[in-house]
Amino acid sequence: MTPTSNAQRHRTNRVMVIIGATVIFGLVIPWNATAQDDWQKLKDMPVGKWESGTVVVDDKLYFFGGYTKGVRSSKRCDVFDPKDDSWTRIQDLPSAISHMNMVLDRRRVWFAGGFKDGYKGHTIAEVWNYDIDGDRYTAAPLLPETRGGGGLAIVGRTLHYLGGVKADRDTDAADHWVLDLDKLAKGSAQWENAAPMPAPRNQFSTVTFEEKIYVIGGQFHHDSRQLDQPRVDVYDPKNDSWSRGPQLPKGHSHSEGGTFVSGRRIFMVGGHTTPQGGRKQIDADILALSPAGKWELVGRLPTPLSSPAATIIEGKLYVAGGSPNGRSVQGDMWVRSAP
């Protein structure tokens, strides 16, 4: 992506995506939107990122780690406050990592596994929590094995780590581990086994919705041939069982930080996609799972993005960072009315 010119940095931008396509690094970058959306361009991120871990606390969007320029993992963490369009830097991560997602437990942010630069095999077993008020990190019991690109969720006071790739960065794991946070608070807890994933994969989106865990999309393999999947699986902790959820309209992955729950809907913003019979692409679509149980196209990004951060705060959709081609990074920050 070319640098943004001054003329392009007007506070308000009307974006029309023109029919066509560009092929970059073996990925098709689609430009086939059929609708116009009004997006407002905000101040850029302090450092452009993709594959960051994100969470919303007190109507502020927290960014942890992720890839920066040169596909290098970062320790840096920042907080965006939409009330005044400001950024605040917080304590760095203990090490530079990517390919993890964050979950919130009261005033603590949990994360587990991921890829660490310079570490043999890259995948790690580390588990940490971040104290929002104390601005510090505390180590927790390690995962039973190293994992990267898996999903972390919380239901009640139990953490769940699901799937991801093993140390070879390509073999998908079916393992599903749980950690009781109440027992941990009393001084004794380890990860235990729960019902394994029915279709092991990585780089899927993970959310807790109505006391169940939704594992959305994802891909088979990572360092060989990445195969996007439309599959959705739903885990019910009440009976330790899995069921099939509403299938996506296309294979999809790489939207971990862009998937969230707002109201009674699950939103998924950007990522990678492979339409049936088509080629793997960077995605501009904004999808939502309606209360009726159907995935709907509710908008499009100003440009296709892999692994952006996204959330809805006070009726507005914010989208930050991401990669336009799966290798380079950009630090644009956009906002529009929530769909």
Short mmCIF file of C-alpha atoms in Angstrom, two decimals:
data_model
loop_
_atom_site.label_atom_id
_atom_site.label_comp_id
_atom_site.label_asym_id
_atom_site.label_seq_id
_atom_site.Cartn_x
_atom_site.Cartn_y
_atom_site.Cartn_z
CA MET A 1 0.00 0.00 0.00
CA THR A 2 1.36 3.43 -0.91
CA PRO A 3 1.68 6.14 1.76
CA THR A 4 -1.43 8.21 2.31
CA SER A 5 -1.18 11.70 0.81
CA ASN A 6 -2.21 14.86 2.64
CA ALA A 7 -5.20 15.18 0.35
CA GLN A 8 -6.36 11.75 1.44
CA ARG A 9 -6.16 12.60 5.12
CA HIS A 10 -9.29 14.74 5.29
CA ARG A 11 -11.24 14.12 8.47
CA THR A 12 -14.15 12.70 6.54
CA ASN A 13 -13.77 10.39 3.58
CA ARG A 14 -16.41 8.94 1.28
CA VAL A 15 -15.02 5.65 0.06
CA MET A 16 -16.25 3.90 -3.09
CA VAL A 17 -14.65 0.56 -3.83
CA ILE A 18 -14.25 0.09 -7.59
CA ILE A 19 -14.75 -3.22 -9.35
CA GLY A 20 -11.43 -4.92 -10.09
CA ALA A 21 -8.70 -6.89 -8.34
CA THR A 22 -5.01 -6.82 -7.54
CA VAL A 23 -2.87 -9.90 -6.90
CA ILE A 24 -0.21 -9.44 -4.20
CA PHE A 25 1.96 -12.19 -2.67
CA GLY A 26 -0.31 -14.87 -4.09
CA LEU A 27 -3.43 -13.38 -2.52
CA VAL A 28 -6.23 -11.73 -4.47
CA ILE A 29 -7.12 -8.31 -3.08
CA PRO A 30 -10.80 -7.90 -4.04
CA TRP A 31 -12.33 -4.58 -5.04
CA ASN A 32 -15.84 -5.71 -5.80
CA ALA A 33 -17.93 -3.83 -3.26
CA THR A 34 -21.36 -2.84 -4.48
CA ALA A 35 -22.19 -0.29 -1.79
CA GLN A 36 -20.82 3.00 -0.49
CA ASP A 37 -20.09 3.56 3.17
CA ASP A 38 -19.21 6.75 4.98
CA TRP A 39 -16.03 6.34 6.99
CA GLN A 40 -14.28 9.00 9.04
CA LYS A 41 -10.48 8.89 9.10
CA LEU A 42 -9.08 9.45 12.58
CA LYS A 43 -5.52 10.02 13.75
CA ASP A 44 -3.21 7.12 12.85
CA MET A 45 -2.16 4.52 15.40
CA PRO A 46 1.14 5.33 17.16
CA VAL A 47 2.57 2.20 15.50
CA GLY A 48 0.81 0.30 12.72
CA LYS A 49 -0.04 -3.29 13.71
CA TRP A 50 -1.81 -6.43 12.63
CA GLU A 51 -2.40 -9.75 14.44
CA SER A 52 -2.71 -7.81 17.73
CA GLY A 53 -4.59 -9.03 20.78
CA THR A 54 -7.46 -6.67 21.66
CA VAL A 55 -10.02 -6.08 24.38
CA VAL A 56 -12.44 -3.28 25.32
CA VAL A 57 -12.38 -1.92 28.88
CA ASP A 58 -14.24 1.17 30.09
CA ASP A 59 -15.14 2.01 26.47
CA LYS A 60 -11.46 2.07 25.51
CA LEU A 61 -9.80 -0.25 22.99
CA TYR A 62 -6.63 -1.97 24.22
CA PHE A 63 -3.98 -3.26 21.77
CA PHE A 64 -1.43 -5.88 22.88
CA GLY A 65 1.58 -6.94 20.81
CA GLY A 66 1.07 -8.09 17.22
CA TYR A 67 3.09 -7.68 14.05
CA THR A 68 4.71 -4.39 13.08
CA LYS A 69 6.82 -3.46 10.05
CA GLY A 70 8.79 -6.35 8.57
CA VAL A 71 6.41 -8.97 10.03
CA ARG A 72 8.12 -8.60 13.40
CA SER A 73 6.29 -9.22 16.66
CA SER A 74 6.10 -6.34 19.10
CA LYS A 75 5.97 -5.91 22.88
CA ARG A 76 4.25 -2.57 22.55
CA CYS A 77 0.76 -2.02 23.99
CA ASP A 78 -1.47 1.03 23.57
CA VAL A 79 -4.97 2.17 24.52
CA PHE A 80 -7.29 4.14 22.25
CA ASP A 81 -9.89 6.43 23.87
CA PRO A 82 -12.63 7.34 21.37
CA LYS A 83 -13.90 10.16 23.58
CA ASP A 84 -11.00 12.40 22.56
CA ASP A 85 -9.33 10.36 19.78
CA SER A 86 -6.26 9.88 21.99
CA TRP A 87 -3.67 7.14 22.44
CA THR A 88 -1.93 6.15 25.68
CA ARG A 89 0.98 3.76 25.90
CA ILE A 90 0.82 1.14 28.67
CA GLN A 91 3.30 -1.41 30.01
CA ASP A 92 4.97 -3.51 27.32
CA LEU A 93 4.27 -7.23 27.09
CA PRO A 94 6.81 -9.49 28.85
CA SER A 95 8.00 -10.53 25.36
CA ALA A 96 7.21 -9.74 21.73
CA ILE A 97 4.36 -12.01 20.59
CA SER A 98 1.55 -12.31 18.08
CA HIS A 99 -1.17 -14.84 17.19
CA MET A 100 -3.01 -14.66 20.50
CA ASN A 101 -6.38 -13.26 21.52
CA MET A 102 -7.31 -11.53 24.76
CA VAL A 103 -10.23 -12.13 27.14
CA LEU A 104 -11.42 -9.98 30.02
CA ASP A 105 -12.00 -11.27 33.56
CA ARG A 106 -13.14 -8.43 35.81
CA ARG A 107 -10.17 -6.00 35.72
CA ARG A 108 -7.67 -8.46 34.29
CA VAL A 109 -6.86 -9.28 30.67
CA TRP A 110 -5.78 -12.87 29.98
CA PHE A 111 -3.78 -14.24 27.04
CA ALA A 112 -2.16 -17.60 26.30
CA GLY A 113 0.14 -19.15 23.73
CA GLY A 114 1.08 -17.37 20.51
CA PHE A 115 4.14 -16.91 18.31
CA LYS A 116 7.31 -15.42 19.78
CA ASP A 117 10.08 -14.16 17.49
CA GLY A 118 13.48 -15.77 18.04
CA TYR A 119 12.01 -18.67 19.99
CA LYS A 120 12.61 -22.17 18.61
CA GLY A 121 9.48 -23.20 16.77
CA HIS A 122 7.92 -19.81 17.61
CA THR A 123 4.91 -21.35 19.41
CA ILE A 124 4.88 -20.84 23.18
CA ALA A 125 3.02 -22.18 26.22
CA GLU A 126 3.14 -18.97 28.26
CA VAL A 127 0.00 -17.72 30.02
CA TRP A 128 -0.26 -14.22 31.47
CA ASN A 129 -2.76 -11.78 32.87
CA TYR A 130 -2.55 -8.01 32.76
CA ASP A 131 -3.79 -5.98 35.73
CA ILE A 132 -5.50 -2.95 34.18
CA ASP A 133 -5.37 -0.80 37.31
CA GLY A 134 -1.84 -1.82 38.34
CA ASP A 135 -0.44 -1.77 34.77
CA ARG A 136 1.52 -4.98 35.33
CA TYR A 137 1.66 -8.60 34.14
CA THR A 138 1.53 -11.79 36.19
CA ALA A 139 2.48 -15.25 34.93
CA ALA A 140 0.00 -18.11 35.27
CA PRO A 141 0.25 -21.91 34.80
CA LEU A 142 1.69 -22.83 31.41
CA LEU A 143 -0.40 -24.52 28.75
CA PRO A 144 0.24 -28.29 28.65
CA GLU A 145 1.97 -27.82 25.26
CA THR A 146 3.09 -24.91 23.08
CA ARG A 147 0.44 -23.47 20.77
CA GLY A 148 0.01 -20.56 18.38
CA GLY A 149 -3.05 -19.22 16.60
CA GLY A 150 -5.49 -20.94 18.96
CA GLY A 151 -8.50 -19.43 20.66
CA LEU A 152 -8.93 -18.24 24.24
CA ALA A 153 -12.38 -17.77 25.77
CA ILE A 154 -13.86 -17.31 29.22
CA VAL A 155 -17.19 -18.59 30.49
CA GLY A 156 -17.96 -17.68 34.08
CA ARG A 157 -14.69 -18.14 35.94
CA THR A 158 -13.18 -20.73 33.61
CA LEU A 159 -10.64 -20.07 30.87
CA HIS A 160 -10.75 -22.22 27.74
CA TYR A 161 -7.87 -22.63 25.29
CA LEU A 162 -8.79 -24.33 22.02
CA GLY A 163 -6.99 -25.58 18.94
CA GLY A 164 -4.16 -23.71 17.25
CA VAL A 165 -1.00 -25.10 15.67
CA LYS A 166 1.67 -27.22 17.32
CA ALA A 167 5.40 -26.48 17.47
CA ASP A 168 5.86 -27.15 13.75
CA ARG A 169 3.52 -24.18 13.05
CA ASP A 170 1.46 -26.30 10.69
CA THR A 171 -0.16 -29.26 12.47
CA ASP A 172 -3.59 -28.33 13.82
CA ALA A 173 -4.32 -29.44 17.38
CA ALA A 174 -7.72 -30.63 18.61
CA ASP A 175 -6.85 -30.08 22.27
CA HIS A 176 -9.21 -28.10 24.49
CA TRP A 177 -7.84 -27.12 27.89
CA VAL A 178 -9.59 -25.38 30.79
CA LEU A 179 -8.28 -23.45 33.80
CA ASP A 180 -10.43 -22.74 36.88
CA LEU A 181 -9.66 -19.16 37.94
CA ASP A 182 -11.32 -19.54 41.34
CA LYS A 183 -9.04 -22.47 42.15
CA LEU A 184 -6.08 -20.51 40.82
CA ALA A 185 -6.93 -17.60 43.13
CA LYS A 186 -6.76 -20.03 46.05
CA GLY A 187 -3.30 -21.13 45.01
CA SER A 188 -3.74 -24.44 43.20
CA ALA A 189 -4.91 -24.93 39.62
CA GLN A 190 -3.61 -26.49 36.43
CA TRP A 191 -4.98 -26.77 32.92
CA GLU A 192 -7.27 -29.77 32.49
CA ASN A 193 -8.70 -31.51 29.43
CA ALA A 194 -12.18 -30.81 28.07
CA ALA A 195 -14.01 -32.08 24.97
CA PRO A 196 -11.64 -31.65 21.98
CA MET A 197 -12.47 -29.56 18.94
CA PRO A 198 -14.41 -31.61 16.37
CA ALA A 199 -12.50 -30.02 13.46
CA PRO A 200 -9.00 -28.86 14.53
CA ARG A 201 -7.84 -25.65 12.91
CA ASN A 202 -6.09 -22.33 13.62
CA GLN A 203 -6.55 -18.57 13.16
CA PHE A 204 -10.28 -18.83 13.85
CA SER A 205 -12.34 -16.23 15.69
CA THR A 206 -13.39 -17.02 19.27
CA VAL A 207 -16.16 -15.34 21.25
CA THR A 208 -18.35 -16.17 24.22
CA PHE A 209 -21.99 -15.63 23.35
CA GLU A 210 -24.96 -16.55 25.55
CA GLU A 211 -22.73 -18.68 27.82
CA LYS A 212 -21.39 -20.74 24.91
CA ILE A 213 -18.10 -20.55 23.00
CA TYR A 214 -18.28 -19.90 19.26
CA VAL A 215 -15.32 -21.04 17.15
CA ILE A 216 -15.82 -19.24 13.84
CA GLY A 217 -14.07 -20.07 10.58
CA GLY A 218 -10.32 -20.57 10.73
CA GLN A 219 -7.92 -22.40 8.47
CA PHE A 220 -6.35 -25.83 8.12
CA HIS A 221 -2.52 -25.60 8.36
CA HIS A 222 -0.40 -22.48 8.69
CA ASP A 223 3.06 -22.64 7.12
CA SER A 224 2.14 -24.92 4.23
CA ARG A 225 -1.08 -24.38 2.29
CA GLN A 226 -3.59 -22.34 4.29
CA LEU A 227 -7.13 -23.60 3.70
CA ASP A 228 -9.85 -21.21 4.92
CA GLN A 229 -12.93 -22.85 6.42
CA PRO A 230 -16.59 -21.69 6.64
CA ARG A 231 -17.27 -23.99 9.58
CA VAL A 232 -18.64 -22.74 12.91
CA ASP A 233 -18.55 -24.91 16.04
CA VAL A 234 -20.29 -24.12 19.32
CA TYR A 235 -19.13 -25.46 22.69
CA ASP A 236 -21.54 -25.75 25.63
CA PRO A 237 -19.63 -25.93 28.94
CA LYS A 238 -22.74 -27.07 30.80
CA ASN A 239 -22.48 -30.54 29.29
CA ASP A 240 -18.96 -30.42 27.80
CA SER A 241 -20.27 -30.92 24.27
CA TRP A 242 -19.94 -29.48 20.77
CA SER A 243 -22.55 -28.72 18.12
CA ARG A 244 -22.49 -27.13 14.67
CA GLY A 245 -23.25 -23.42 14.43
CA PRO A 246 -24.47 -21.32 11.47
CA GLN A 247 -21.96 -21.82 8.67
CA LEU A 248 -20.22 -18.78 7.19
CA PRO A 249 -21.07 -17.88 3.57
CA LYS A 250 -17.40 -18.50 2.64
CA GLY A 251 -14.16 -19.85 4.04
CA HIS A 252 -12.70 -17.31 6.45
CA SER A 253 -9.76 -16.75 8.85
CA HIS A 254 -7.46 -14.04 10.28
CA SER A 255 -10.10 -11.90 11.97
CA GLU A 256 -9.42 -12.75 15.61
CA GLY A 257 -9.00 -9.12 16.72
CA GLY A 258 -11.86 -8.02 14.47
CA THR A 259 -14.52 -10.36 15.89
CA PHE A 260 -16.65 -9.28 18.83
CA VAL A 261 -20.12 -9.36 20.37
CA SER A 262 -22.30 -6.24 20.34
CA GLY A 263 -25.90 -6.38 21.46
CA ARG A 264 -27.34 -9.68 20.31
CA ARG A 265 -25.02 -10.07 17.32
CA ILE A 266 -21.55 -11.42 16.61
CA PHE A 267 -19.56 -9.20 14.22
CA MET A 268 -16.57 -10.23 12.12
CA VAL A 269 -14.52 -7.56 10.33
CA GLY A 270 -12.02 -8.17 7.52
CA GLY A 271 -9.58 -11.10 7.49
CA HIS A 272 -8.74 -13.71 4.85
CA THR A 273 -11.39 -15.44 2.81
CA THR A 274 -11.68 -18.16 0.20
CA PRO A 275 -15.01 -18.10 -1.66
CA GLN A 276 -16.22 -21.48 -2.87
CA GLY A 277 -14.27 -22.34 -6.01
CA GLY A 278 -12.20 -19.15 -5.70
CA ARG A 279 -8.75 -18.05 -4.54
CA LYS A 280 -7.63 -16.97 -1.08
CA GLN A 281 -8.18 -13.20 -0.71
CA ILE A 282 -7.86 -10.35 1.74
CA ASP A 283 -11.40 -9.49 2.83
CA ALA A 284 -13.23 -6.15 3.05
CA ASP A 285 -16.53 -7.58 4.29
CA ILE A 286 -18.18 -6.87 7.62
CA LEU A 287 -20.37 -9.82 8.59
CA ALA A 288 -22.82 -10.18 11.47
CA LEU A 289 -24.62 -13.21 12.88
CA SER A 290 -28.23 -12.11 13.36
CA PRO A 291 -30.43 -13.22 16.27
CA ALA A 292 -32.20 -15.40 13.70
CA GLY A 293 -28.99 -17.39 13.28
CA LYS A 294 -27.97 -16.20 9.82
CA TRP A 295 -24.75 -14.49 8.70
CA GLU A 296 -25.44 -11.18 6.96
CA LEU A 297 -23.25 -8.72 5.05
CA VAL A 298 -23.71 -5.45 6.96
CA GLY A 299 -20.94 -3.29 5.49
CA ARG A 300 -17.51 -3.10 3.90
CA LEU A 301 -14.19 -1.70 4.98
CA PRO A 302 -12.57 1.25 3.17
CA THR A 303 -10.00 -1.29 1.96
CA PRO A 304 -9.55 -5.06 2.41
CA LEU A 305 -7.57 -5.86 5.57
CA SER A 306 -6.04 -8.93 7.16
CA SER A 307 -6.13 -9.17 10.96
CA PRO A 308 -7.38 -5.67 11.86
CA ALA A 309 -8.68 -4.68 15.27
CA ALA A 310 -12.34 -3.73 15.45
CA THR A 311 -15.09 -3.04 17.97
CA ILE A 312 -18.29 -1.08 18.52
CA ILE A 313 -18.28 1.59 21.23
CA GLU A 314 -21.20 3.94 21.88
CA GLY A 315 -22.87 3.15 18.58
CA LYS A 316 -19.78 3.57 16.42
CA LEU A 317 -17.65 0.95 14.65
CA TYR A 318 -13.90 1.48 15.03
CA VAL A 319 -11.35 -0.32 12.84
CA ALA A 320 -7.59 -0.01 13.33
CA GLY A 321 -4.45 -1.37 11.73
CA GLY A 322 -4.36 -4.59 9.74
CA SER A 323 -2.41 -5.68 6.70
CA PRO A 324 -3.51 -4.87 3.14
CA ASN A 325 -1.73 -7.90 1.68
CA GLY A 326 -0.75 -10.33 4.44
CA ARG A 327 2.82 -8.99 4.70
CA SER A 328 2.99 -5.21 5.08
CA VAL A 329 1.28 -3.21 7.82
CA GLN A 330 -0.70 0.03 7.98
CA GLY A 331 -1.80 2.15 10.94
CA ASP A 332 -5.01 3.77 9.72
CA MET A 333 -7.83 4.31 12.24
CA TRP A 334 -11.38 4.49 10.87
CA VAL A 335 -14.82 5.05 12.37
CA ARG A 336 -18.40 4.93 11.08
CA SER A 337 -21.85 4.46 12.53
CA ALA A 338 -22.38 0.91 13.73
CA PRO A 339 -24.27 -1.23 11.20
#
